[in-house]
Amino acid sequence: MHENEQQIEKLAVIGTGVIGNGWITRFLAKGYDVVAFDPAEGAEERTHQSIKRAWESMEKIGLADGASPDRLTFVPTVEEAVQDAYLIQENVPEREDLKKSVLESIDQFAKPDAIIGSSTSGIKPSTLQKNLKHPERLLVAHPFNPVHILPLVELVGGESTEQTIINQAVKFYESIHMKPLVVQKEIEGHVADRLMEALWREALHIVNDGIATTEEVDAAIVYGAGLRWAQMGPFLTFHLAGGEQGMRHMLEQFGPALKLPWTKLEAPELTDELKEKVVEGCETHAGDKSVAELEDKRDEFLVKLLDLVEEYWPESKGIATSEK
């Protein structure tokens, strides 16, 4: 196995949708050669457009020596893409049968010591490992959109994943300025998506019941909890809510409220009426700005916000280490 990033000659990306293109942009910005495969018509053109739009953000964050969009190559087969790659990032649609099929092809043609990372947002790695010849080198490496800017990547090993692979994956993702969170016990949805899903369900109930519009729900997060979470997260935020005694007093004072039926954990039925409420609310909120324009504003904001996060939280506190 490679011991450091200087020995990495090539990275492969299979599937070039929103997530795949984010990985490609990040890899290129960190100075790597990237080989990509996606059978969809127009995939290569869409990828180049995505990189072009994101490159200004990468320049603001900082490019590695030799970083260039020209170091991307599209190839017509999975075999050509993964051949000799140090790490293969799989990003095909979230369908278990499709992912298994693609991963089997990757496993067949990749060199035995290559790391295979799946960007799956919900499937357990043990499920994806079935039928692989080398299941020990597969793990979940789940990022967050926009991948080229946001640093969190959840690393989840399956029943057959070797610890050395997880350790090497941690070192690699750290080398491209990501914050690996090693999830010690696999579960559907991993960690961050499960938290976001709970908030998403509650938000849908609030809109469905006519309590608030989509714009008002967004404002409640943007100007309230979201600002605090960007620095501290929910636990440390509540720790501060307890005053001098911290979390101990907070739990004593507000713990009983957890029994009150404030939240609706079951997702609401996604009726046509609710769909229209959500769609119309978002379109009204967006105004005359296209999705591309909103993405550009988001990226500019996140680049500036990351500087603040690093200033006030310079260490990777709360991020699990690779060693069990």
PDB file of N, CA, C and O in Angstrom, residues 80-148:
ATOM      1  N   GLU A  80     -10.744   0.871 -17.707  1.00  0.00           N
ATOM      2  CA  GLU A  80      -9.717   1.875 -17.983  1.00  0.00           C
ATOM      3  C   GLU A  80      -9.632   2.912 -16.867  1.00  0.00           C
ATOM      4  O   GLU A  80      -8.551   3.419 -16.562  1.00  0.00           O
ATOM      5  N   ALA A  81     -10.766   3.228 -16.275  1.00  0.00           N
ATOM      6  CA  ALA A  81     -10.790   4.257 -15.232  1.00  0.00           C
ATOM      7  C   ALA A  81     -10.051   3.821 -13.973  1.00  0.00           C
ATOM      8  O   ALA A  81      -9.289   4.595 -13.385  1.00  0.00           O
ATOM      9  N   VAL A  82     -10.273   2.585 -13.536  1.00  0.00           N
ATOM     10  CA  VAL A  82      -9.738   2.154 -12.241  1.00  0.00           C
ATOM     11  C   VAL A  82      -8.354   1.538 -12.328  1.00  0.00           C
ATOM     12  O   VAL A  82      -7.696   1.355 -11.297  1.00  0.00           O
ATOM     13  N   GLN A  83      -7.906   1.246 -13.519  1.00  0.00           N
ATOM     14  CA  GLN A  83      -6.604   0.604 -13.686  1.00  0.00           C
ATOM     15  C   GLN A  83      -5.493   1.457 -13.077  1.00  0.00           C
ATOM     16  O   GLN A  83      -5.337   2.623 -13.399  1.00  0.00           O
ATOM     17  N   ASP A  84      -4.755   0.884 -12.152  1.00  0.00           N
ATOM     18  CA  ASP A  84      -3.618   1.524 -11.491  1.00  0.00           C
ATOM     19  C   ASP A  84      -4.011   2.683 -10.562  1.00  0.00           C
ATOM     20  O   ASP A  84      -3.138   3.416 -10.090  1.00  0.00           O
ATOM     21  N   ALA A  85      -5.294   2.860 -10.282  1.00  0.00           N
ATOM     22  CA  ALA A  85      -5.712   3.954  -9.394  1.00  0.00           C
ATOM     23  C   ALA A  85      -5.420   3.605  -7.936  1.00  0.00           C
ATOM     24  O   ALA A  85      -5.623   2.463  -7.513  1.00  0.00           O
ATOM     25  N   TYR A  86      -4.962   4.597  -7.183  1.00  0.00           N
ATOM     26  CA  TYR A  86      -4.720   4.405  -5.744  1.00  0.00           C
ATOM     27  C   TYR A  86      -6.037   4.317  -4.999  1.00  0.00           C
ATOM     28  O   TYR A  86      -6.210   3.502  -4.095  1.00  0.00           O
ATOM     29  N   LEU A  87      -6.981   5.185  -5.382  1.00  0.00           N
ATOM     30  CA  LEU A  87      -8.289   5.230  -4.733  1.00  0.00           C
ATOM     31  C   LEU A  87      -9.360   5.425  -5.789  1.00  0.00           C
ATOM     32  O   LEU A  87      -9.193   6.212  -6.716  1.00  0.00           O
ATOM     33  N   ILE A  88     -10.447   4.685  -5.659  1.00  0.00           N
ATOM     34  CA  ILE A  88     -11.587   4.802  -6.565  1.00  0.00           C
ATOM     35  C   ILE A  88     -12.781   5.298  -5.780  1.00  0.00           C
ATOM     36  O   ILE A  88     -13.171   4.690  -4.776  1.00  0.00           O
ATOM     37  N   GLN A  89     -13.360   6.415  -6.207  1.00  0.00           N
ATOM     38  CA  GLN A  89     -14.528   6.996  -5.547  1.00  0.00           C
ATOM     39  C   GLN A  89     -15.765   6.695  -6.386  1.00  0.00           C
ATOM     40  O   GLN A  89     -15.899   7.156  -7.510  1.00  0.00           O
ATOM     41  N   GLU A  90     -16.662   5.887  -5.836  1.00  0.00           N
ATOM     42  CA  GLU A  90     -17.892   5.489  -6.553  1.00  0.00           C
ATOM     43  C   GLU A  90     -19.045   6.391  -6.155  1.00  0.00           C
ATOM     44  O   GLU A  90     -19.293   6.609  -4.967  1.00  0.00           O
ATOM     45  N   ASN A  91     -19.781   6.906  -7.180  1.00  0.00           N
ATOM     46  CA  ASN A  91     -20.846   7.871  -6.918  1.00  0.00           C
ATOM     47  C   ASN A  91     -22.082   7.636  -7.780  1.00  0.00           C
ATOM     48  O   ASN A  91     -22.749   8.585  -8.198  1.00  0.00           O
ATOM     49  N   VAL A  92     -22.388   6.378  -8.095  1.00  0.00           N
ATOM     50  CA  VAL A  92     -23.539   6.111  -8.954  1.00  0.00           C
ATOM     51  C   VAL A  92     -24.824   6.300  -8.146  1.00  0.00           C
ATOM     52  O   VAL A  92     -24.789   6.378  -6.915  1.00  0.00           O
ATOM     53  N   PRO A  93     -25.981   6.418  -8.827  1.00  0.00           N
ATOM     54  CA  PRO A  93     -27.250   6.658  -8.122  1.00  0.00           C
ATOM     55  C   PRO A  93     -27.504   5.686  -6.968  1.00  0.00           C
ATOM     56  O   PRO A  93     -27.038   4.545  -6.975  1.00  0.00           O
ATOM     57  N   GLU A  94     -28.267   6.163  -6.000  1.00  0.00           N
ATOM     58  CA  GLU A  94     -28.479   5.449  -4.738  1.00  0.00           C
ATOM     59  C   GLU A  94     -29.462   4.291  -4.902  1.00  0.00           C
ATOM     60  O   GLU A  94     -30.507   4.236  -4.244  1.00  0.00           O
ATOM     61  N   ARG A  95     -29.108   3.340  -5.760  1.00  0.00           N
ATOM     62  CA  ARG A  95     -29.884   2.114  -5.935  1.00  0.00           C
ATOM     63  C   ARG A  95     -28.970   0.937  -5.619  1.00  0.00           C
ATOM     64  O   ARG A  95     -27.905   0.772  -6.231  1.00  0.00           O
ATOM     65  N   GLU A  96     -29.383   0.140  -4.650  1.00  0.00           N
ATOM     66  CA  GLU A  96     -28.506  -0.911  -4.150  1.00  0.00           C
ATOM     67  C   GLU A  96     -28.040  -1.864  -5.243  1.00  0.00           C
ATOM     68  O   GLU A  96     -26.854  -2.206  -5.308  1.00  0.00           O
ATOM     69  N   ASP A  97     -28.956  -2.281  -6.116  1.00  0.00           N
ATOM     70  CA  ASP A  97     -28.572  -3.231  -7.160  1.00  0.00           C
ATOM     71  C   ASP A  97     -27.553  -2.621  -8.120  1.00  0.00           C
ATOM     72  O   ASP A  97     -26.593  -3.280  -8.538  1.00  0.00           O
ATOM     73  N   LEU A  98     -27.745  -1.353  -8.457  1.00  0.00           N
ATOM     74  CA  LEU A  98     -26.818  -0.678  -9.365  1.00  0.00           C
ATOM     75  C   LEU A  98     -25.452  -0.502  -8.717  1.00  0.00           C
ATOM     76  O   LEU A  98     -24.419  -0.776  -9.334  1.00  0.00           O
ATOM     77  N   LYS A  99     -25.445  -0.055  -7.473  1.00  0.00           N
ATOM     78  CA  LYS A  99     -24.167   0.143  -6.778  1.00  0.00           C
ATOM     79  C   LYS A  99     -23.397  -1.168  -6.664  1.00  0.00           C
ATOM     80  O   LYS A  99     -22.184  -1.215  -6.890  1.00  0.00           O
ATOM     81  N   LYS A 100     -24.095  -2.239  -6.310  1.00  0.00           N
ATOM     82  CA  LYS A 100     -23.422  -3.530  -6.187  1.00  0.00           C
ATOM     83  C   LYS A 100     -22.809  -3.967  -7.512  1.00  0.00           C
ATOM     84  O   LYS A 100     -21.676  -4.450  -7.560  1.00  0.00           O
ATOM     85  N   SER A 101     -23.555  -3.773  -8.577  1.00  0.00           N
ATOM     86  CA  SER A 101     -23.074  -4.161  -9.897  1.00  0.00           C
ATOM     87  C   SER A 101     -21.827  -3.365 -10.288  1.00  0.00           C
ATOM     88  O   SER A 101     -20.832  -3.927 -10.771  1.00  0.00           O
ATOM     89  N   VAL A 102     -21.873  -2.058 -10.087  1.00  0.00           N
ATOM     90  CA  VAL A 102     -20.739  -1.207 -10.437  1.00  0.00           C
ATOM     91  C   VAL A 102     -19.534  -1.526  -9.548  1.00  0.00           C
ATOM     92  O   VAL A 102     -18.399  -1.602 -10.033  1.00  0.00           O
ATOM     93  N   LEU A 103     -19.777  -1.730  -8.264  1.00  0.00           N
ATOM     94  CA  LEU A 103     -18.679  -2.042  -7.349  1.00  0.00           C
ATOM     95  C   LEU A 103     -18.033  -3.380  -7.680  1.00  0.00           C
ATOM     96  O   LEU A 103     -16.819  -3.556  -7.514  1.00  0.00           O
ATOM     97  N   GLU A 104     -18.825  -4.323  -8.152  1.00  0.00           N
ATOM     98  CA  GLU A 104     -18.256  -5.604  -8.578  1.00  0.00           C
ATOM     99  C   GLU A 104     -17.329  -5.416  -9.768  1.00  0.00           C
ATOM    100  O   GLU A 104     -16.281  -6.053  -9.861  1.00  0.00           O
ATOM    101  N   SER A 105     -17.708  -4.527 -10.685  1.00  0.00           N
ATOM    102  CA  SER A 105     -16.838  -4.237 -11.830  1.00  0.00           C
ATOM    103  C   SER A 105     -15.561  -3.541 -11.382  1.00  0.00           C
ATOM    104  O   SER A 105     -14.461  -3.871 -11.841  1.00  0.00           O
ATOM    105  N   ILE A 106     -15.708  -2.586 -10.491  1.00  0.00           N
ATOM    106  CA  ILE A 106     -14.530  -1.891  -9.959  1.00  0.00           C
ATOM    107  C   ILE A 106     -13.606  -2.883  -9.264  1.00  0.00           C
ATOM    108  O   ILE A 106     -12.389  -2.881  -9.478  1.00  0.00           O
ATOM    109  N   ASP A 107     -14.183  -3.751  -8.460  1.00  0.00           N
ATOM    110  CA  ASP A 107     -13.414  -4.744  -7.715  1.00  0.00           C
ATOM    111  C   ASP A 107     -12.680  -5.696  -8.647  1.00  0.00           C
ATOM    112  O   ASP A 107     -11.559  -6.124  -8.365  1.00  0.00           O
ATOM    113  N   GLN A 108     -13.299  -5.989  -9.764  1.00  0.00           N
ATOM    114  CA  GLN A 108     -12.702  -6.918 -10.735  1.00  0.00           C
ATOM    115  C   GLN A 108     -11.464  -6.330 -11.401  1.00  0.00           C
ATOM    116  O   GLN A 108     -10.470  -7.035 -11.621  1.00  0.00           O
ATOM    117  N   PHE A 109     -11.514  -5.034 -11.710  1.00  0.00           N
ATOM    118  CA  PHE A 109     -10.446  -4.442 -12.516  1.00  0.00           C
ATOM    119  C   PHE A 109      -9.433  -3.611 -11.723  1.00  0.00           C
ATOM    120  O   PHE A 109      -8.352  -3.319 -12.229  1.00  0.00           O
ATOM    121  N   ALA A 110      -9.763  -3.227 -10.501  1.00  0.00           N
ATOM    122  CA  ALA A 110      -8.826  -2.430  -9.706  1.00  0.00           C
ATOM    123  C   ALA A 110      -7.690  -3.299  -9.200  1.00  0.00           C
ATOM    124  O   ALA A 110      -7.853  -4.509  -8.988  1.00  0.00           O
ATOM    125  N   LYS A 111      -6.536  -2.684  -8.990  1.00  0.00           N
ATOM    126  CA  LYS A 111      -5.425  -3.451  -8.437  1.00  0.00           C
ATOM    127  C   LYS A 111      -5.773  -3.854  -7.002  1.00  0.00           C
ATOM    128  O   LYS A 111      -6.545  -3.156  -6.317  1.00  0.00           O
ATOM    129  N   PRO A 112      -5.251  -4.964  -6.515  1.00  0.00           N
ATOM    130  CA  PRO A 112      -5.667  -5.526  -5.220  1.00  0.00           C
ATOM    131  C   PRO A 112      -5.526  -4.582  -4.035  1.00  0.00           C
ATOM    132  O   PRO A 112      -6.278  -4.680  -3.074  1.00  0.00           O
ATOM    133  N   ASP A 113      -4.546  -3.661  -4.078  1.00  0.00           N
ATOM    134  CA  ASP A 113      -4.332  -2.797  -2.919  1.00  0.00           C
ATOM    135  C   ASP A 113      -5.012  -1.441  -3.063  1.00  0.00           C
ATOM    136  O   ASP A 113      -4.796  -0.540  -2.251  1.00  0.00           O
ATOM    137  N   ALA A 114      -5.856  -1.278  -4.065  1.00  0.00           N
ATOM    138  CA  ALA A 114      -6.561  -0.004  -4.236  1.00  0.00           C
ATOM    139  C   ALA A 114      -7.656   0.149  -3.184  1.00  0.00           C
ATOM    140  O   ALA A 114      -8.288  -0.824  -2.777  1.00  0.00           O
ATOM    141  N   ILE A 115      -7.879   1.373  -2.754  1.00  0.00           N
ATOM    142  CA  ILE A 115      -8.968   1.669  -1.823  1.00  0.00           C
ATOM    143  C   ILE A 115     -10.218   1.989  -2.636  1.00  0.00           C
ATOM    144  O   ILE A 115     -10.159   2.775  -3.586  1.00  0.00           O
ATOM    145  N   ILE A 116     -11.347   1.397  -2.267  1.00  0.00           N
ATOM    146  CA  ILE A 116     -12.613   1.689  -2.935  1.00  0.00           C
ATOM    147  C   ILE A 116     -13.513   2.401  -1.935  1.00  0.00           C
ATOM    148  O   ILE A 116     -13.883   1.843  -0.897  1.00  0.00           O
ATOM    149  N   GLY A 117     -13.863   3.641  -2.233  1.00  0.00           N
ATOM    150  CA  GLY A 117     -14.739   4.413  -1.365  1.00  0.00           C
ATOM    151  C   GLY A 117     -16.073   4.656  -2.044  1.00  0.00           C
ATOM    152  O   GLY A 117     -16.114   5.158  -3.167  1.00  0.00           O
ATOM    153  N   SER A 118     -17.154   4.304  -1.380  1.00  0.00           N
ATOM    154  CA  SER A 118     -18.492   4.555  -1.913  1.00  0.00           C
ATOM    155  C   SER A 118     -19.077   5.814  -1.273  1.00  0.00           C
ATOM    156  O   SER A 118     -19.020   5.981  -0.056  1.00  0.00           O
ATOM    157  N   SER A 119     -19.641   6.675  -2.097  1.00  0.00           N
ATOM    158  CA  SER A 119     -20.243   7.911  -1.593  1.00  0.00           C
ATOM    159  C   SER A 119     -21.676   7.718  -1.113  1.00  0.00           C
ATOM    160  O   SER A 119     -22.380   8.705  -0.892  1.00  0.00           O
ATOM    161  N   THR A 120     -22.103   6.465  -0.981  1.00  0.00           N
ATOM    162  CA  THR A 120     -23.484   6.209  -0.582  1.00  0.00           C
ATOM    163  C   THR A 120     -23.881   6.995   0.660  1.00  0.00           C
ATOM    164  O   THR A 120     -23.128   7.076   1.625  1.00  0.00           O
ATOM    165  N   SER A 121     -25.092   7.559   0.630  1.00  0.00           N
ATOM    166  CA  SER A 121     -25.563   8.343   1.768  1.00  0.00           C
ATOM    167  C   SER A 121     -26.355   7.510   2.760  1.00  0.00           C
ATOM    168  O   SER A 121     -26.646   7.983   3.865  1.00  0.00           O
ATOM    169  N   GLY A 122     -26.698   6.252   2.377  1.00  0.00           N
ATOM    170  CA  GLY A 122     -27.533   5.500   3.295  1.00  0.00           C
ATOM    171  C   GLY A 122     -27.278   4.011   3.415  1.00  0.00           C
ATOM    172  O   GLY A 122     -27.684   3.386   4.387  1.00  0.00           O
ATOM    173  N   ILE A 123     -26.610   3.405   2.436  1.00  0.00           N
ATOM    174  CA  ILE A 123     -26.447   1.946   2.411  1.00  0.00           C
ATOM    175  C   ILE A 123     -25.248   1.529   3.269  1.00  0.00           C
ATOM    176  O   ILE A 123     -24.188   2.144   3.222  1.00  0.00           O
ATOM    177  N   LYS A 124     -25.422   0.466   4.038  1.00  0.00           N
ATOM    178  CA  LYS A 124     -24.337  -0.043   4.869  1.00  0.00           C
ATOM    179  C   LYS A 124     -23.226  -0.630   4.004  1.00  0.00           C
ATOM    180  O   LYS A 124     -23.492  -1.295   3.003  1.00  0.00           O
ATOM    181  N   PRO A 125     -21.970  -0.427   4.400  1.00  0.00           N
ATOM    182  CA  PRO A 125     -20.862  -1.001   3.636  1.00  0.00           C
ATOM    183  C   PRO A 125     -20.883  -2.524   3.603  1.00  0.00           C
ATOM    184  O   PRO A 125     -20.467  -3.125   2.608  1.00  0.00           O
ATOM    185  N   SER A 126     -21.363  -3.180   4.668  1.00  0.00           N
ATOM    186  CA  SER A 126     -21.416  -4.645   4.674  1.00  0.00           C
ATOM    187  C   SER A 126     -22.333  -5.156   3.558  1.00  0.00           C
ATOM    188  O   SER A 126     -22.092  -6.217   2.981  1.00  0.00           O
ATOM    189  N   THR A 127     -23.376  -4.397   3.271  1.00  0.00           N
ATOM    190  CA  THR A 127     -24.283  -4.762   2.178  1.00  0.00           C
ATOM    191  C   THR A 127     -23.567  -4.632   0.842  1.00  0.00           C
ATOM    192  O   THR A 127     -23.708  -5.492  -0.034  1.00  0.00           O
ATOM    193  N   LEU A 128     -22.789  -3.573   0.679  1.00  0.00           N
ATOM    194  CA  LEU A 128     -22.093  -3.337  -0.580  1.00  0.00           C
ATOM    195  C   LEU A 128     -20.927  -4.288  -0.791  1.00  0.00           C
ATOM    196  O   LEU A 128     -20.494  -4.512  -1.917  1.00  0.00           O
ATOM    197  N   GLN A 129     -20.407  -4.851   0.294  1.00  0.00           N
ATOM    198  CA  GLN A 129     -19.246  -5.738   0.189  1.00  0.00           C
ATOM    199  C   GLN A 129     -19.585  -7.125  -0.346  1.00  0.00           C
ATOM    200  O   GLN A 129     -18.705  -7.850  -0.808  1.00  0.00           O
ATOM    201  N   LYS A 130     -20.856  -7.476  -0.270  1.00  0.00           N
ATOM    202  CA  LYS A 130     -21.253  -8.819  -0.690  1.00  0.00           C
ATOM    203  C   LYS A 130     -20.882  -9.055  -2.154  1.00  0.00           C
ATOM    204  O   LYS A 130     -21.063  -8.186  -2.995  1.00  0.00           O
ATOM    205  N   ASN A 131     -20.357 -10.219  -2.429  1.00  0.00           N
ATOM    206  CA  ASN A 131     -19.994 -10.655  -3.791  1.00  0.00           C
ATOM    207  C   ASN A 131     -18.704 -10.022  -4.314  1.00  0.00           C
ATOM    208  O   ASN A 131     -18.351 -10.233  -5.479  1.00  0.00           O
ATOM    209  N   LEU A 132     -17.994  -9.252  -3.495  1.00  0.00           N
ATOM    210  CA  LEU A 132     -16.720  -8.698  -3.939  1.00  0.00           C
ATOM    211  C   LEU A 132     -15.593  -9.697  -3.674  1.00  0.00           C
ATOM    212  O   LEU A 132     -15.596 -10.392  -2.670  1.00  0.00           O
ATOM    213  N   LYS A 133     -14.622  -9.731  -4.563  1.00  0.00           N
ATOM    214  CA  LYS A 133     -13.468 -10.607  -4.383  1.00  0.00           C
ATOM    215  C   LYS A 133     -12.546 -10.068  -3.297  1.00  0.00           C
ATOM    216  O   LYS A 133     -11.873 -10.826  -2.599  1.00  0.00           O
ATOM    217  N   HIS A 134     -12.512  -8.737  -3.182  1.00  0.00           N
ATOM    218  CA  HIS A 134     -11.665  -8.103  -2.167  1.00  0.00           C
ATOM    219  C   HIS A 134     -12.517  -7.153  -1.315  1.00  0.00           C
ATOM    220  O   HIS A 134     -12.338  -5.925  -1.370  1.00  0.00           O
ATOM    221  N   PRO A 135     -13.424  -7.696  -0.531  1.00  0.00           N
ATOM    222  CA  PRO A 135     -14.314  -6.842   0.275  1.00  0.00           C
ATOM    223  C   PRO A 135     -13.577  -6.054   1.344  1.00  0.00           C
ATOM    224  O   PRO A 135     -14.082  -5.048   1.836  1.00  0.00           O
ATOM    225  N   GLU A 136     -12.368  -6.517   1.668  1.00  0.00           N
ATOM    226  CA  GLU A 136     -11.619  -5.884   2.764  1.00  0.00           C
ATOM    227  C   GLU A 136     -11.178  -4.460   2.427  1.00  0.00           C
ATOM    228  O   GLU A 136     -10.873  -3.668   3.317  1.00  0.00           O
ATOM    229  N   ARG A 137     -11.158  -4.071   1.133  1.00  0.00           N
ATOM    230  CA  ARG A 137     -10.666  -2.736   0.781  1.00  0.00           C
ATOM    231  C   ARG A 137     -11.787  -1.769   0.406  1.00  0.00           C
ATOM    232  O   ARG A 137     -11.548  -0.697  -0.140  1.00  0.00           O
ATOM    233  N   LEU A 138     -13.043  -2.145   0.713  1.00  0.00           N
ATOM    234  CA  LEU A 138     -14.168  -1.249   0.460  1.00  0.00           C
ATOM    235  C   LEU A 138     -14.666  -0.617   1.754  1.00  0.00           C
ATOM    236  O   LEU A 138     -14.774  -1.289   2.784  1.00  0.00           O
ATOM    237  N   LEU A 139     -14.957   0.657   1.699  1.00  0.00           N
ATOM    238  CA  LEU A 139     -15.566   1.367   2.817  1.00  0.00           C
ATOM    239  C   LEU A 139     -16.456   2.476   2.269  1.00  0.00           C
ATOM    240  O   LEU A 139     -16.346   2.864   1.108  1.00  0.00           O
ATOM    241  N   VAL A 140     -17.357   2.942   3.094  1.00  0.00           N
ATOM    242  CA  VAL A 140     -18.163   4.109   2.739  1.00  0.00           C
ATOM    243  C   VAL A 140     -17.310   5.346   2.972  1.00  0.00           C
ATOM    244  O   VAL A 140     -16.655   5.473   4.003  1.00  0.00           O
ATOM    245  N   ALA A 141     -17.299   6.252   1.988  1.00  0.00           N
ATOM    246  CA  ALA A 141     -16.638   7.549   2.122  1.00  0.00           C
ATOM    247  C   ALA A 141     -17.667   8.578   1.666  1.00  0.00           C
ATOM    248  O   ALA A 141     -17.700   8.977   0.509  1.00  0.00           O
ATOM    249  N   HIS A 142     -18.532   8.950   2.595  1.00  0.00           N
ATOM    250  CA  HIS A 142     -19.698   9.776   2.278  1.00  0.00           C
ATOM    251  C   HIS A 142     -19.418  11.253   2.513  1.00  0.00           C
ATOM    252  O   HIS A 142     -19.210  11.679   3.651  1.00  0.00           O
ATOM    253  N   PRO A 143     -19.433  12.068   1.452  1.00  0.00           N
ATOM    254  CA  PRO A 143     -19.161  13.504   1.576  1.00  0.00           C
ATOM    255  C   PRO A 143     -20.457  14.299   1.643  1.00  0.00           C
ATOM    256  O   PRO A 143     -21.547  13.724   1.727  1.00  0.00           O
ATOM    257  N   PHE A 144     -20.322  15.620   1.586  1.00  0.00           N
ATOM    258  CA  PHE A 144     -21.486  16.498   1.646  1.00  0.00           C
ATOM    259  C   PHE A 144     -21.382  17.579   0.584  1.00  0.00           C
ATOM    260  O   PHE A 144     -20.315  18.134   0.341  1.00  0.00           O
ATOM    261  N   ASN A 145     -22.493  17.848  -0.047  1.00  0.00           N
ATOM    262  CA  ASN A 145     -22.554  18.801  -1.145  1.00  0.00           C
ATOM    263  C   ASN A 145     -22.509  20.232  -0.621  1.00  0.00           C
ATOM    264  O   ASN A 145     -23.260  20.564   0.306  1.00  0.00           O
ATOM    265  N   PRO A 146     -21.628  21.096  -1.164  1.00  0.00           N
ATOM    266  CA  PRO A 146     -20.694  20.882  -2.265  1.00  0.00           C
ATOM    267  C   PRO A 146     -19.393  20.222  -1.802  1.00  0.00           C
ATOM    268  O   PRO A 146     -18.706  20.750  -0.924  1.00  0.00           O
ATOM    269  N   VAL A 147     -19.089  19.095  -2.406  1.00  0.00           N
ATOM    270  CA  VAL A 147     -17.949  18.279  -1.980  1.00  0.00           C
ATOM    271  C   VAL A 147     -16.628  19.027  -2.114  1.00  0.00           C
ATOM    272  O   VAL A 147     -15.708  18.823  -1.324  1.00  0.00           O
ATOM    273  N   HIS A 148     -16.528  19.906  -3.109  1.00  0.00           N
ATOM    274  CA  HIS A 148     -15.253  20.590  -3.330  1.00  0.00           C
ATOM    275  C   HIS A 148     -14.963  21.634  -2.257  1.00  0.00           C
ATOM    276  O   HIS A 148     -13.837  22.111  -2.157  1.00  0.00           O
TER     277      HIS A 148
END
